XYZ file of C-alpha atoms in Angstrom:
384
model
C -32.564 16.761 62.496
C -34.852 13.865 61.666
C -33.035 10.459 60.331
C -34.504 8.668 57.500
C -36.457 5.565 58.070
C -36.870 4.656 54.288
C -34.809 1.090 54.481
C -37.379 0.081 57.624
C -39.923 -2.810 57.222
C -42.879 -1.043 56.487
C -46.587 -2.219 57.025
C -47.748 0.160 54.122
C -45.171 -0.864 51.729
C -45.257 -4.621 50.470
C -42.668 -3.840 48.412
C -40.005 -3.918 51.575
C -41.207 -6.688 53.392
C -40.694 -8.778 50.205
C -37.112 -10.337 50.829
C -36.864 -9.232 54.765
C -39.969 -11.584 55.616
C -38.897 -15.728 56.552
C -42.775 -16.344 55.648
C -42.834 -14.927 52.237
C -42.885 -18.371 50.076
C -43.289 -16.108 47.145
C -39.934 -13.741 47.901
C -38.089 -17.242 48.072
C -39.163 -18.554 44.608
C -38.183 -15.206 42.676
C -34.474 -15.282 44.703
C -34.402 -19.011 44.019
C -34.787 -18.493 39.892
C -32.672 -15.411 40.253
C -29.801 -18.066 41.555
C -30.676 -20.187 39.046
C -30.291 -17.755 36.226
C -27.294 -16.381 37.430
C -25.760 -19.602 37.510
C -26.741 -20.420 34.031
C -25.631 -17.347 32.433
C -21.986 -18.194 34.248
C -22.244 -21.577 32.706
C -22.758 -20.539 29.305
C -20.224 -17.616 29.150
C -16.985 -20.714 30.598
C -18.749 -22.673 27.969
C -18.427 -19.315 25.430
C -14.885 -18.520 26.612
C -13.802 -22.555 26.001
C -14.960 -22.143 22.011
C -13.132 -19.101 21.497
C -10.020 -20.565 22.777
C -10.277 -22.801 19.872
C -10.027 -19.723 17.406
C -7.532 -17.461 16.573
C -7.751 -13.778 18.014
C -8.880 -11.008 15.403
C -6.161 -8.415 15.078
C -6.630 -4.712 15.982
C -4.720 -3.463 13.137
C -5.229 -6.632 9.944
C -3.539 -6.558 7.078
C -6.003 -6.554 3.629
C -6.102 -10.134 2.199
C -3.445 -11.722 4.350
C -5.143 -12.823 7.666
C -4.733 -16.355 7.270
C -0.795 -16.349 6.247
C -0.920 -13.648 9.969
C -2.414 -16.566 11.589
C 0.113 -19.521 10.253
C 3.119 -17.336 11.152
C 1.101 -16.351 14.470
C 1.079 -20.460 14.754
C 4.609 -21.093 14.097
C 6.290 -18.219 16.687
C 3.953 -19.363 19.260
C 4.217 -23.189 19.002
C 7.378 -25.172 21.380
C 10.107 -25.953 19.159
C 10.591 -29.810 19.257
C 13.353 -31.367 21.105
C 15.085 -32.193 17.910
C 14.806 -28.661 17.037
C 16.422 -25.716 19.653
C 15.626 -23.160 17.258
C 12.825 -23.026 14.392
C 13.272 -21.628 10.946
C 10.069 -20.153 8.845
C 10.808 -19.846 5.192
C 8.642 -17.441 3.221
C 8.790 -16.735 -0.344
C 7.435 -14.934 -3.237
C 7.975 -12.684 -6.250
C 8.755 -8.738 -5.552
C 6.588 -6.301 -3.904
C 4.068 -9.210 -2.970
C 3.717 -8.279 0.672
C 6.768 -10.278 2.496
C 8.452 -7.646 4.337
C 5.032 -6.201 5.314
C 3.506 -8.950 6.736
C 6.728 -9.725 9.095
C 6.133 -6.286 10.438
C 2.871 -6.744 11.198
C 3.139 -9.379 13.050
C 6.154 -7.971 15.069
C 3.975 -5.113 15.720
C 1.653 -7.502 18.087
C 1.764 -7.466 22.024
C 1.476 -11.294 21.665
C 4.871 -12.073 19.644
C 6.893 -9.291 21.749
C 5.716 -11.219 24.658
C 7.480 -14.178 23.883
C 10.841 -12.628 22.861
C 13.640 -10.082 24.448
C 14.316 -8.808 21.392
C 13.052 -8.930 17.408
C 15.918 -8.407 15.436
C 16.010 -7.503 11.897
C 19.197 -8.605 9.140
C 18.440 -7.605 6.104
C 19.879 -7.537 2.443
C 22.544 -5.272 2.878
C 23.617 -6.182 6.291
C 24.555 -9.339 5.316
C 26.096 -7.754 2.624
C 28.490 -5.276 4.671
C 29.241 -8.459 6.734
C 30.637 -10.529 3.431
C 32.433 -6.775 2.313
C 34.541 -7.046 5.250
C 34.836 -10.557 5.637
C 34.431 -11.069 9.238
C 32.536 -12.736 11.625
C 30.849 -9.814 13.424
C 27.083 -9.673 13.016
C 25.531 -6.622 11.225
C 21.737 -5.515 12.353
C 19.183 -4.011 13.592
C 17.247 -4.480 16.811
C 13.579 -3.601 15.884
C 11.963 -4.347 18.821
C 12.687 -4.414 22.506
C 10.656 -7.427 23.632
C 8.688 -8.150 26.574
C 9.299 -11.322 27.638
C 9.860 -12.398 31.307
C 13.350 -12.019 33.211
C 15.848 -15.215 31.967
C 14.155 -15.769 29.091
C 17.149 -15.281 26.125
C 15.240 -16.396 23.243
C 15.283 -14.097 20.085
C 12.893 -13.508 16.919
C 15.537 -12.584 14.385
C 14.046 -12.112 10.864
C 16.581 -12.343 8.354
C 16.253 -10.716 4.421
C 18.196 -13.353 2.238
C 18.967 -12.758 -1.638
C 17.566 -14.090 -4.033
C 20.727 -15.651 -5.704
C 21.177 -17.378 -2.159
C 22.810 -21.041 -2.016
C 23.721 -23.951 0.201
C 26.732 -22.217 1.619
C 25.833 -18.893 1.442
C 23.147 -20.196 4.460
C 25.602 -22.683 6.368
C 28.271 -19.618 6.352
C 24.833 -17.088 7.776
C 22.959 -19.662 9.944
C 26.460 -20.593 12.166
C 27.044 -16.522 12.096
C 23.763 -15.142 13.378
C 21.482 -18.033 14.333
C 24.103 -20.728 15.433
C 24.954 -17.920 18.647
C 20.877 -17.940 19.771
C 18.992 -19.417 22.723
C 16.990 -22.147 22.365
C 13.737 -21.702 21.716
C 14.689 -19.047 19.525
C 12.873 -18.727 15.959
C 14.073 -17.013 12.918
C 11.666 -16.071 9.840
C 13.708 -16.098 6.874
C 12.400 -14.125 3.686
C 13.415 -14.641 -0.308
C 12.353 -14.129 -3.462
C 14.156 -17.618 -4.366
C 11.826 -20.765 -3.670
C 15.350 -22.219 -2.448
C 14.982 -21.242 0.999
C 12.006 -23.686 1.241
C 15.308 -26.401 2.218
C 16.446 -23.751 5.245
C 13.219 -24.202 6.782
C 12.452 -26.421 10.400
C 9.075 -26.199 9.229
C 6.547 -25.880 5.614
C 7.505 -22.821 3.894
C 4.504 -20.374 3.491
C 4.875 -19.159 0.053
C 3.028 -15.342 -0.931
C 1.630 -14.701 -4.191
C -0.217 -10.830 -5.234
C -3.593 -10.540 -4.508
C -6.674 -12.024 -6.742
C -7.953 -10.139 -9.466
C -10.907 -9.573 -7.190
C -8.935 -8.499 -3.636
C -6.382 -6.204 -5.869
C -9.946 -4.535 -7.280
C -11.116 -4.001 -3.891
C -7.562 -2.630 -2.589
C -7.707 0.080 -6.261
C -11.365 1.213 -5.089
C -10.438 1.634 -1.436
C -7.424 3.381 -2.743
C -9.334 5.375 -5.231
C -12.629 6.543 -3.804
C -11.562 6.754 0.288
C -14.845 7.067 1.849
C -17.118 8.203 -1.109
C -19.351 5.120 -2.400
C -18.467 3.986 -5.792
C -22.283 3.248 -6.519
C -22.978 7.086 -6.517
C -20.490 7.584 -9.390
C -20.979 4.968 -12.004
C -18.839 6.646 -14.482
C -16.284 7.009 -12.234
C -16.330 3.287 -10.744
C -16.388 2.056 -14.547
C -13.145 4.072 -15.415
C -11.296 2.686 -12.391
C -12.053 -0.663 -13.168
C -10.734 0.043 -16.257
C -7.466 1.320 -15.237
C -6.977 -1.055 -12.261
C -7.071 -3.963 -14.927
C -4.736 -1.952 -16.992
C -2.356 -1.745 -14.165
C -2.363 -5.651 -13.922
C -2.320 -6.327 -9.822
C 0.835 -3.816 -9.171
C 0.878 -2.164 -5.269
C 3.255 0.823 -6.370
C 1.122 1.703 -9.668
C -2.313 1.439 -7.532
C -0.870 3.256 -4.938
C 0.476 5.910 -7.542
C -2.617 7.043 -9.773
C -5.267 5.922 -7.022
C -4.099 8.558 -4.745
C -4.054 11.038 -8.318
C -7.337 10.160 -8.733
C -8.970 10.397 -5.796
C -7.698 14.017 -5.174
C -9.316 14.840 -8.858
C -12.704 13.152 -8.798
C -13.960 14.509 -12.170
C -14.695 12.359 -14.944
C -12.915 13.922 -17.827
C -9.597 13.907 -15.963
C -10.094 9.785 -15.203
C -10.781 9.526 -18.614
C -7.270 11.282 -19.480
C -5.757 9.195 -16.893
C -6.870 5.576 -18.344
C -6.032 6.626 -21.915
C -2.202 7.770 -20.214
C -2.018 4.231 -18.282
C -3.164 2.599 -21.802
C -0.270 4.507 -23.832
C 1.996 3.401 -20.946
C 1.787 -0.187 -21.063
C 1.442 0.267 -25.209
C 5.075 1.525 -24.793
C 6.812 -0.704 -22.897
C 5.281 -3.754 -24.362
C 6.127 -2.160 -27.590
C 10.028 -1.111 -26.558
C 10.852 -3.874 -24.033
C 8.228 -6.467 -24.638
C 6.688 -6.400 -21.264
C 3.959 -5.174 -18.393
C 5.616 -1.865 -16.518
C 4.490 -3.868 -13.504
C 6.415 -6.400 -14.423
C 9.740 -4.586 -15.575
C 9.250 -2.763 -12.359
C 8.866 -5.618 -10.316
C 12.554 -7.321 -12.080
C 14.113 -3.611 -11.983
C 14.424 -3.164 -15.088
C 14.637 -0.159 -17.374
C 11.228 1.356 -17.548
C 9.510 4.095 -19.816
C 7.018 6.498 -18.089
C 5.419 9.258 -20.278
C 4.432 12.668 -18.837
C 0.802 13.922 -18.633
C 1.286 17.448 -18.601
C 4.121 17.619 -21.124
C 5.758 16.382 -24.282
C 8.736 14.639 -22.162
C 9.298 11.492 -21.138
C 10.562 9.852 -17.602
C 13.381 6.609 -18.428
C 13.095 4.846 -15.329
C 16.701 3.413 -14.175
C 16.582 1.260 -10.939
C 14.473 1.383 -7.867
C 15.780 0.902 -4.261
C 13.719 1.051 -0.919
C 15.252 3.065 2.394
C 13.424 2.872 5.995
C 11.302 6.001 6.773
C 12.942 8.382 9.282
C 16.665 6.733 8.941
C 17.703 8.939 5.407
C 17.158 11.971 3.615
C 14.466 11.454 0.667
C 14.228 13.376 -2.316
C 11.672 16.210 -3.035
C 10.263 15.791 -6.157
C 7.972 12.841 -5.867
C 6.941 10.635 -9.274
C 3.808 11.780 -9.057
C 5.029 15.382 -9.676
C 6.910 13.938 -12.601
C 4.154 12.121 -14.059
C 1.405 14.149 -13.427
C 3.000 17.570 -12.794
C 4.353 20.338 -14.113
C 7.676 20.335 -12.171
C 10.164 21.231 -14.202
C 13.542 18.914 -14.609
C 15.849 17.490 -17.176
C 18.428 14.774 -16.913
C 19.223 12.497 -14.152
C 17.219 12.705 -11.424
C 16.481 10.811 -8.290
C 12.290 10.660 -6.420
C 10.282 9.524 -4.142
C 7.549 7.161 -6.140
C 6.053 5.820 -2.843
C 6.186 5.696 0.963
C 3.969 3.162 2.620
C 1.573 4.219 5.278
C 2.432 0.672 7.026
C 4.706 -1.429 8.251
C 7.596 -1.558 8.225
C 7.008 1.799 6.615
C 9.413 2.317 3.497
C 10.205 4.698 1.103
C 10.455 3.754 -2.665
C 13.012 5.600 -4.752
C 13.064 6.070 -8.797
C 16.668 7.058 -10.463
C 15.190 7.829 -13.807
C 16.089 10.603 -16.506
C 13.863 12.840 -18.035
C 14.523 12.883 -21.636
C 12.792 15.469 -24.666
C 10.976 13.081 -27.266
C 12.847 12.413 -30.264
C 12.705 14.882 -33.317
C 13.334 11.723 -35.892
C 9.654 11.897 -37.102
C 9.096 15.411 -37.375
C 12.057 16.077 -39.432
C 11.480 13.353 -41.792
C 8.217 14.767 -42.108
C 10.064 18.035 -43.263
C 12.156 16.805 -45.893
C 9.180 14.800 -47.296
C 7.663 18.384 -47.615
C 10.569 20.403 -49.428
């Protein structure tokens, strides 16, 4: 069997001799810019990997309209705590259902912050308030992350859900339970409805507010249309704007009818739908002299009418549980509103579980009451 001479200098083949020949001057230029350029593109790619040390890393999963408060909590977990300071406190604050407890869990979710912790650990509301029921010094909570931090290193991220009514002493008598037992170079991120906890803080208090008129209108039409382009269906884009103005910037009513109205996308069914959100807000300005976003948000009594029916849903209170931790109910508020489930009296459902972090489920205990006959039998008697 015949071996192959194809790598051999070759007179017939110029081509070979090219780089395997001392004489060839040419051969030496070409490998000479070849150097050259190789050493340029080297140069500029250290010189590309220097600038983009200087910005902060774009997140796999981001959260809609809140990158820079990611980045300024990012900032303060990654930053040394100052000699002065073993142990760094975050405040952040801001009315209900603006997006608090949310963006804490997305930023535990990164590979970065887990990094520089052995363990995230959450207190919230109602730990602290077992720990005050039985007056004791034990520590109630929940370890919601197993971090990744090297061998030795003890410091914690502890994120800790105060109340709003929260005072002076109320955060001595919590701060000496659960953060004065911590490493140093611990950090805590403490959240609140109350501006107060802006004094707690080691550092500025970032302070969350709901989304622009334009970012909330954005956020309805994702919610709404899903993939299909608004342009195509003028009508349809029209009537949502309609309604997401109506619903005035609230996450649990977008998150409500958008998902309603995206399974239904037929114009004479939006058109039912904005004249029910109308009638809604008509009613509860009329009966408790404010927004249902906004009696929602201060959980307050709340009236709901029903689209398919006559009857009427008397919202009670509200409370939130963590998804896979307790049993949820199976009638869901849309079934109420929208439905034709049928139910009287007291009743207890699921108006909402969020598809992110930190993934809760918000329950409605509401009533479902018959309208009042008042009208119709005065309208009777006026008859006879």
């Amino acid at each position: 069997m015949g071996v192959s001479h194809s790598f051999c200098q070759s007179k017939f083949n110029p081509s070979k001799r090219v780089f395997l020949s001392n004489n060839n001057t040419h051969g030496k230029e070409e490998l000479g810019k070849a150097i050259e350029s190789l050493k340029n593109i080297i140069n500029d790619m250290n010189e590309f990997v220097a600038f983009l040390k200087n910005y902060s890393p774009l997140y796999h999963k981001c959260m809609f309209g809140r990158q820079r408060e990611m980045d300024r909590v990012m900032r303060f977990l990654v930053e040394t705590n100052s000699f002065a300071q073993s142990v760094g406190v975050l405040p952040i604050f801001g009315p209900p259902a603006s997006g608090k407890s949310t963006l804490v869990s997305h930023v535990c979710s990164n590979e970065r912050v887990r990094d520089l912790f052995s363990q995230i650990i959450l207190i919230t509301e109602a730990d602290l308030k077992e720990q005050v029921l039985h007056n004791t010094k034990d520590t109630y909570a929940v370890i919601k992350y197993q971090g990744g931090a090297s061998e030795g290193n003890k410091a914690l991220l502890l994120i800790i859900e105060l109340p709003k009514d929260i005072n002076d002493d109320s955060w001595k008598n919590i701060y000496s339970i659960y953060v004065g037992r911590i490493a140093s170079g611990s950090k805590v991120i403490i959240t609140s409805r109350s501006r107060k906890i802006i004094h707690f803080g080691t550092t500025q208090a970032l302070e969350l507010n709901y989304l622009t008129k334009e970012e909330f209108w954005y956020f309805f039409k994702v919610l709404t249309f899903g993939s299909t382009d608004p342009e195509e269906q003028p009508k349809l884009a029209s009537m949502a704007m309609e309604i997401g103005m109506v619903i005035n910037g609230s996450f649990i009513g977008a998150n409500l009818i958008g998902g309603v109205l995206r399974s239904n996308l037929n114009a004479r069914f939006w058109s039912r739908a904005l004249k029910y959100t109308r009638l809604n807000v008509q009613k509860n300005t009329s009966m408790f002299g404010e927004h249902p976003g906004a009696l929602l948000q201060k959980n307050k009594p709340t009236f709901f009418g029903r689209m398919a029916s006559a009857d009427f849903c008397l919202l009670h209170s509200q409370y939130q549980t963590n998804s896979g931790h307790e049993e949820i109910p199976n009638i869901t508020f849309e079934d109420i509103l929208f439905g034709t489930v049928e139910c009287r009296g007291r009743i207890e459902v699921l108006a909402w579980r969020s598809q992110i972090p930190p993934y809760k489920n918000y329950i409605f205990s509401c009533e479902i009451r018959k309208p009042c006959r008042a009208t119709i039998k005065s309208s009777r008697k006026k008859k006879t």
